[in-house]
Amino acid sequence: MKVTSGAPDTRVDSVELGRAGESLPVLQPTLGSAMIDVRGLHKGSGRYTFDPGLTNTGVCRSAITYVDGEKGILLYRGYPIDTLVEHCDYLDVAWLLLNGELPTAVQKERFVTDITYHTMVHEQIHVIFRGFRRDAHPMAVMCGVVGALSAFYHEDLDIFDATHRKNATHRLIAKMPTIAAMAHKYALGQPFAYPRNDASYAHNFLHMMFSVPCEKYEPPAAAVRALNAILIVQADHEQNASTFTVRSVGSSRANPYAAIAAGIASLWGPLHGGANEGVLQTLDEIGTVDRIPEILRRAKDKNDPYRLMGFGHRVYKTYDPRAKVLREFCYEVLDAYGKRDDPFLKMAMELERIALEDDYFMERKLYPNVDFYSGIILRTIGFPLPMFTPQFAVARTVGWAAHWNEMVADPEMKIVRPRQLYIGSPERSFVPVGERIGHEPLVG
Ligand code: SDX
């Protein structure tokens, strides 16, 4: 295949397929790498592309988020993430991700009112919780309860009706913290805390998580600020595994509640959103600073599947800009809770220092990612380990919803149906049971 291009650093015009005159168009982005449009490849060459994990493949056009993994840049609709954390609250950013611009004062007021008045869940949802064991992982509960939401909104499931899409989007953003907090309270055996209409999104989430009927509860301002920052930096991240899952499920025209429930399931994985829970498990497992070398040895051992949670990233090959933002909030929260001298944090800082000097990590550009610091902040505020990923799901719901809306409105929307490289048996004749020889089952 020959690439035809202009002068260095200018647009690549076409890629020849090896037959004179046959070429593929190249799509030029606003930012990032140009992409070869391979939709005509099979027609022109009888061949498909092969890209397990889709790490080299663009699956859609999107205007929502841009990540530059080499430079450590993260933009939401063109705004750098640190600027948004400095000047916005989570619902400002939610509006931006959904609608492409920061809200005017009037738009923000209406949006806050709409979200606020959708935070309660139907009382029958309370009954659904009763079906779970008290020790069920809250992510299992969230998958089930969020998927069940579509059973309550039959009248609003036409995905091509813009009002239906808006209603579903607002309901999901509004109810996710309520459902996550209910999963926590259910595990504790405490009564559910109803949302407060006079609290900000982050404040309300903490209220529903930690208040009890017997006394007033007001979270430290530093905790509200830190949770607001975590919610913003976790809100979206291009075509990560869970967002692509939402797009894939939504591409069959499944309803948005089912698509978001699938996103929750994908985020649960320890290599994805489950990593912040993994960070704390790792730190608990290390126990003391002198055990860090052993943990790093395991992480570097090719024969050991162990990974150092909170380090490395499929895209970032430098410091995750979200980790940089959260690092500052981490210290502020620890001070607010009088835990600056927390041995746990000291161990985390030592782990970070050693890893950042280690050849294996440096050669592979493995830096702390968003999960490294979010886990420490959440633990300090009082989130139990199993609630770390549900909190991530709360934050990412607006990103999932923004991509789902962008896909449904995209005239190029097609049902996701990748190809495969078939390596199985060629066609063969049937073998009667009496003539079959034993074989090692693949699954058993
Ligand atoms: C999130 O996609 C997103 O945007 C995700 C996310 C989002 O906002 O949606 O950013 C959220 O999921 C953050 C990532 C959280 N996950 C973890 O912290 C789990 C630990 N990290 C890894 O498992 C890993 O880094 C991944 C899964 C995140 C990325 O995996 P890749 O793409 O396979 O990593 P790589 O190709 O860059 O790895 C290069 C090398 C490999 O070794 P070699 O084959 O070259 O010898 O680095 C090794 C990997 O084995 N490696 C690690 C490691 N991460 C990669 N070795 C030890 N510990 C690690 N954490």
PDB file of C-alpha atoms in Angstrom, residues 72-74 76 80-88 225-234 316 319-333 352 368-370 373-374 377:
ATOM      1  CA  GLY A  72      -1.381  14.889  28.301  1.00  0.00           C
ATOM      2  CA  ILE A  73      -4.166  17.096  26.951  1.00  0.00           C
ATOM      3  CA  LEU A  74      -7.884  16.581  27.720  1.00  0.00           C
ATOM      4  CA  TYR A  76     -14.230  18.912  26.725  1.00  0.00           C
ATOM      5  CA  PRO A  80      -8.978  22.244  28.935  1.00  0.00           C
ATOM      6  CA  ILE A  81     -10.035  20.096  31.875  1.00  0.00           C
ATOM      7  CA  ASP A  82      -8.122  22.122  34.512  1.00  0.00           C
ATOM      8  CA  THR A  83      -9.884  25.339  33.408  1.00  0.00           C
ATOM      9  CA  LEU A  84     -13.285  23.677  33.769  1.00  0.00           C
ATOM     10  CA  VAL A  85     -12.449  22.342  37.240  1.00  0.00           C
ATOM     11  CA  GLU A  86     -11.308  25.837  38.272  1.00  0.00           C
ATOM     12  CA  HIS A  87     -14.394  27.705  37.032  1.00  0.00           C
ATOM     13  CA  CYS A  88     -17.302  25.242  36.808  1.00  0.00           C
ATOM     14  CA  ARG A 225     -15.081  20.749  46.062  1.00  0.00           C
ATOM     15  CA  ALA A 226     -13.018  17.574  45.648  1.00  0.00           C
ATOM     16  CA  LEU A 227     -16.027  15.456  44.631  1.00  0.00           C
ATOM     17  CA  ASN A 228     -17.073  18.162  42.164  1.00  0.00           C
ATOM     18  CA  ALA A 229     -13.568  18.002  40.670  1.00  0.00           C
ATOM     19  CA  ILE A 230     -13.629  14.180  40.490  1.00  0.00           C
ATOM     20  CA  LEU A 231     -17.059  14.234  38.828  1.00  0.00           C
ATOM     21  CA  ILE A 232     -15.805  16.735  36.228  1.00  0.00           C
ATOM     22  CA  VAL A 233     -12.543  14.956  35.350  1.00  0.00           C
ATOM     23  CA  GLN A 234     -14.314  11.586  35.124  1.00  0.00           C
ATOM     24  CA  TYR A 316      -1.929   8.673  27.961  1.00  0.00           C
ATOM     25  CA  TYR A 319       0.983  12.127  33.237  1.00  0.00           C
ATOM     26  CA  ASP A 320      -2.836  11.825  33.011  1.00  0.00           C
ATOM     27  CA  PRO A 321      -3.969  15.487  33.175  1.00  0.00           C
ATOM     28  CA  ARG A 322      -6.822  14.377  35.413  1.00  0.00           C
ATOM     29  CA  ALA A 323      -4.368  12.922  37.911  1.00  0.00           C
ATOM     30  CA  LYS A 324      -2.563  16.286  37.964  1.00  0.00           C
ATOM     31  CA  VAL A 325      -5.826  18.088  38.777  1.00  0.00           C
ATOM     32  CA  LEU A 326      -6.857  15.625  41.482  1.00  0.00           C
ATOM     33  CA  ARG A 327      -3.410  15.569  43.125  1.00  0.00           C
ATOM     34  CA  GLU A 328      -4.041  19.104  44.489  1.00  0.00           C
ATOM     35  CA  PHE A 329      -7.524  18.244  45.745  1.00  0.00           C
ATOM     36  CA  CYS A 330      -6.098  15.146  47.385  1.00  0.00           C
ATOM     37  CA  TYR A 331      -3.944  17.259  49.706  1.00  0.00           C
ATOM     38  CA  GLU A 332      -6.815  19.709  50.417  1.00  0.00           C
ATOM     39  CA  VAL A 333      -9.168  16.901  51.426  1.00  0.00           C
ATOM     40  CA  GLU A 352       4.252   7.077  42.967  1.00  0.00           C
ATOM     41  CA  PRO A 368      -0.373   7.627  37.514  1.00  0.00           C
ATOM     42  CA  ASN A 369      -3.820   7.867  35.930  1.00  0.00           C
ATOM     43  CA  VAL A 370      -7.088   9.392  37.104  1.00  0.00           C
ATOM     44  CA  TYR A 373      -5.769   9.951  43.193  1.00  0.00           C
ATOM     45  CA  SER A 374      -9.542   9.620  42.975  1.00  0.00           C
ATOM     46  CA  ILE A 377      -9.760  11.201  47.936  1.00  0.00           C
TER      47      ILE A 377
END
